[in-house]
């Protein structure tokens, strides 16, 4: 199973690899032989859009974005493999969500 990356800011670090990054989804779809999920259905393609749920740096995922991805991916995988994933209420709550490490991302 291959899944496309979320949209992210092409900064100085990623700039030399921009062509490879942009061509990766099409290449992954070919290589996956039908086991490819395009996460653009969840994130969209603009890293700066609210839908992308990126941290202020435009690269890292907000905790809400990570939870949204886990929910989306589990649903997709469940449909492919024939199981019903646990609801986010079971795993995406609790005291860990207030951990100070998440505050460093600058997410709302």
PDB file of C-alpha atoms in Angstrom:
ATOM      1  CA  UNK A   1       0.000   0.000   0.000  1.00  0.00           C
ATOM      2  CA  UNK A   2       1.359   3.386  -0.991  1.00  0.00           C
ATOM      3  CA  UNK A   3      -0.201   6.650   0.131  1.00  0.00           C
ATOM      4  CA  UNK A   4       0.630  10.070  -1.277  1.00  0.00           C
ATOM      5  CA  UNK A   5       2.257  12.642   0.967  1.00  0.00           C
ATOM      6  CA  UNK A   6       0.262  15.600   2.217  1.00  0.00           C
ATOM      7  CA  UNK A   7       0.885  18.957   0.568  1.00  0.00           C
ATOM      8  CA  UNK A   8       3.761  20.825   2.166  1.00  0.00           C
ATOM      9  CA  UNK A   9       5.779  23.960   1.582  1.00  0.00           C
ATOM     10  CA  UNK A  10       8.680  23.538  -0.835  1.00  0.00           C
ATOM     11  CA  UNK A  11      11.295  25.431   1.168  1.00  0.00           C
ATOM     12  CA  UNK A  12      15.046  25.708   0.560  1.00  0.00           C
ATOM     13  CA  UNK A  13      15.598  22.189   1.886  1.00  0.00           C
ATOM     14  CA  UNK A  14      13.082  20.594  -0.528  1.00  0.00           C
ATOM     15  CA  UNK A  15      13.677  22.901  -3.519  1.00  0.00           C
ATOM     16  CA  UNK A  16      16.428  20.732  -5.134  1.00  0.00           C
ATOM     17  CA  UNK A  17      13.980  17.793  -5.061  1.00  0.00           C
ATOM     18  CA  UNK A  18      10.879  19.639  -6.245  1.00  0.00           C
ATOM     19  CA  UNK A  19      10.541  17.803  -9.578  1.00  0.00           C
ATOM     20  CA  UNK A  20      10.817  14.405  -7.890  1.00  0.00           C
ATOM     21  CA  UNK A  21       8.325  15.443  -5.208  1.00  0.00           C
ATOM     22  CA  UNK A  22       5.811  16.621  -7.818  1.00  0.00           C
ATOM     23  CA  UNK A  23       6.172  13.451  -9.919  1.00  0.00           C
ATOM     24  CA  UNK A  24       6.096  11.057  -6.940  1.00  0.00           C
ATOM     25  CA  UNK A  25       2.301  10.550  -6.757  1.00  0.00           C
ATOM     26  CA  UNK A  26       2.028   9.427 -10.393  1.00  0.00           C
ATOM     27  CA  UNK A  27       5.050   7.152 -10.033  1.00  0.00           C
ATOM     28  CA  UNK A  28       3.710   5.671  -6.786  1.00  0.00           C
ATOM     29  CA  UNK A  29       0.340   4.994  -8.388  1.00  0.00           C
ATOM     30  CA  UNK A  30       2.098   3.064 -11.164  1.00  0.00           C
ATOM     31  CA  UNK A  31       4.313   1.122  -8.766  1.00  0.00           C
ATOM     32  CA  UNK A  32       1.527   0.277  -6.341  1.00  0.00           C
ATOM     33  CA  UNK A  33      -0.405  -1.784  -8.849  1.00  0.00           C
ATOM     34  CA  UNK A  34      -3.815  -0.718  -7.581  1.00  0.00           C
ATOM     35  CA  UNK A  35      -2.789  -0.372  -3.948  1.00  0.00           C
ATOM     36  CA  UNK A  36      -2.361   3.408  -3.998  1.00  0.00           C
ATOM     37  CA  UNK A  37      -4.349   5.956  -2.026  1.00  0.00           C
ATOM     38  CA  UNK A  38      -4.232   9.593  -3.009  1.00  0.00           C
ATOM     39  CA  UNK A  39      -4.416  11.563   0.214  1.00  0.00           C
ATOM     40  CA  UNK A  40      -5.299  14.681  -1.791  1.00  0.00           C
ATOM     41  CA  UNK A  41      -8.870  13.500  -1.242  1.00  0.00           C
ATOM     42  CA  UNK A  42      -8.310  14.472   2.391  1.00  0.00           C
ATOM     43  CA  UNK A  43      -5.692  17.238   2.280  1.00  0.00           C
ATOM     44  CA  UNK A  44      -6.244  18.905  -1.068  1.00  0.00           C
ATOM     45  CA  UNK A  45      -3.132  20.104  -2.890  1.00  0.00           C
ATOM     46  CA  UNK A  46      -2.436  23.524  -1.324  1.00  0.00           C
ATOM     47  CA  UNK A  47      -0.304  23.332   1.824  1.00  0.00           C
ATOM     48  CA  UNK A  48      -1.468  26.800   2.897  1.00  0.00           C
ATOM     49  CA  UNK A  49      -5.181  25.945   2.761  1.00  0.00           C
ATOM     50  CA  UNK A  50      -6.942  25.266   6.060  1.00  0.00           C
ATOM     51  CA  UNK A  51      -7.913  21.859   4.681  1.00  0.00           C
ATOM     52  CA  UNK A  52      -4.228  20.788   4.593  1.00  0.00           C
ATOM     53  CA  UNK A  53      -3.970  21.151   8.389  1.00  0.00           C
ATOM     54  CA  UNK A  54      -0.273  22.100   8.324  1.00  0.00           C
ATOM     55  CA  UNK A  55       1.635  23.787  11.143  1.00  0.00           C
ATOM     56  CA  UNK A  56       2.688  27.411  10.639  1.00  0.00           C
ATOM     57  CA  UNK A  57       5.906  26.245   8.961  1.00  0.00           C
ATOM     58  CA  UNK A  58       3.832  24.793   6.093  1.00  0.00           C
ATOM     59  CA  UNK A  59       5.541  21.426   6.463  1.00  0.00           C
ATOM     60  CA  UNK A  60       4.606  19.609   9.644  1.00  0.00           C
ATOM     61  CA  UNK A  61       1.147  18.228  10.311  1.00  0.00           C
ATOM     62  CA  UNK A  62      -0.967  19.673  13.094  1.00  0.00           C
ATOM     63  CA  UNK A  63      -2.210  17.163  15.633  1.00  0.00           C
ATOM     64  CA  UNK A  64      -5.684  17.667  14.184  1.00  0.00           C
ATOM     65  CA  UNK A  65      -4.281  16.881  10.738  1.00  0.00           C
ATOM     66  CA  UNK A  66      -2.619  13.736  12.007  1.00  0.00           C
ATOM     67  CA  UNK A  67      -5.872  12.593  13.584  1.00  0.00           C
ATOM     68  CA  UNK A  68      -7.764  13.413  10.376  1.00  0.00           C
ATOM     69  CA  UNK A  69      -5.242  11.404   8.362  1.00  0.00           C
ATOM     70  CA  UNK A  70      -5.413   8.426  10.737  1.00  0.00           C
ATOM     71  CA  UNK A  71      -9.221   8.465  10.535  1.00  0.00           C
ATOM     72  CA  UNK A  72      -9.209   8.732   6.729  1.00  0.00           C
ATOM     73  CA  UNK A  73      -6.507   6.084   6.266  1.00  0.00           C
ATOM     74  CA  UNK A  74      -8.139   3.603   8.659  1.00  0.00           C
ATOM     75  CA  UNK A  75     -11.442   3.996   6.803  1.00  0.00           C
ATOM     76  CA  UNK A  76      -9.764   3.452   3.415  1.00  0.00           C
ATOM     77  CA  UNK A  77      -7.813   0.458   4.685  1.00  0.00           C
ATOM     78  CA  UNK A  78     -10.918  -0.957   6.352  1.00  0.00           C
ATOM     79  CA  UNK A  79     -12.805  -0.787   3.066  1.00  0.00           C
ATOM     80  CA  UNK A  80      -9.964  -2.550   1.235  1.00  0.00           C
ATOM     81  CA  UNK A  81      -9.350  -5.208   3.883  1.00  0.00           C
ATOM     82  CA  UNK A  82     -12.918  -5.681   5.102  1.00  0.00           C
ATOM     83  CA  UNK A  83     -12.815  -4.415   8.690  1.00  0.00           C
ATOM     84  CA  UNK A  84     -14.387  -1.581  10.647  1.00  0.00           C
ATOM     85  CA  UNK A  85     -11.798   0.666  12.310  1.00  0.00           C
ATOM     86  CA  UNK A  86     -12.229   2.047  15.808  1.00  0.00           C
ATOM     87  CA  UNK A  87     -13.839   5.469  15.954  1.00  0.00           C
ATOM     88  CA  UNK A  88     -11.642   8.482  16.721  1.00  0.00           C
ATOM     89  CA  UNK A  89     -13.477   8.888  20.048  1.00  0.00           C
ATOM     90  CA  UNK A  90     -11.686   5.716  21.175  1.00  0.00           C
ATOM     91  CA  UNK A  91      -8.125   6.728  20.284  1.00  0.00           C
ATOM     92  CA  UNK A  92      -7.936  10.466  19.494  1.00  0.00           C
ATOM     93  CA  UNK A  93      -8.730  11.811  22.943  1.00  0.00           C
ATOM     94  CA  UNK A  94      -7.102  11.854  26.326  1.00  0.00           C
ATOM     95  CA  UNK A  95      -4.544  13.809  28.300  1.00  0.00           C
ATOM     96  CA  UNK A  96      -1.812  13.235  25.703  1.00  0.00           C
ATOM     97  CA  UNK A  97      -3.573  15.679  23.353  1.00  0.00           C
ATOM     98  CA  UNK A  98      -2.593  18.566  25.642  1.00  0.00           C
ATOM     99  CA  UNK A  99       1.109  17.659  25.614  1.00  0.00           C
ATOM    100  CA  UNK A 100       3.331  20.752  25.258  1.00  0.00           C
ATOM    101  CA  UNK A 101       5.112  19.197  22.253  1.00  0.00           C
ATOM    102  CA  UNK A 102       2.000  19.842  20.181  1.00  0.00           C
ATOM    103  CA  UNK A 103       1.933  23.525  21.146  1.00  0.00           C
ATOM    104  CA  UNK A 104       5.302  23.992  19.403  1.00  0.00           C
ATOM    105  CA  UNK A 105       3.629  23.321  16.049  1.00  0.00           C
ATOM    106  CA  UNK A 106       1.611  26.535  16.266  1.00  0.00           C
ATOM    107  CA  UNK A 107      -1.651  24.846  15.336  1.00  0.00           C
ATOM    108  CA  UNK A 108      -5.047  26.151  16.380  1.00  0.00           C
TER     109      UNK A 108
END
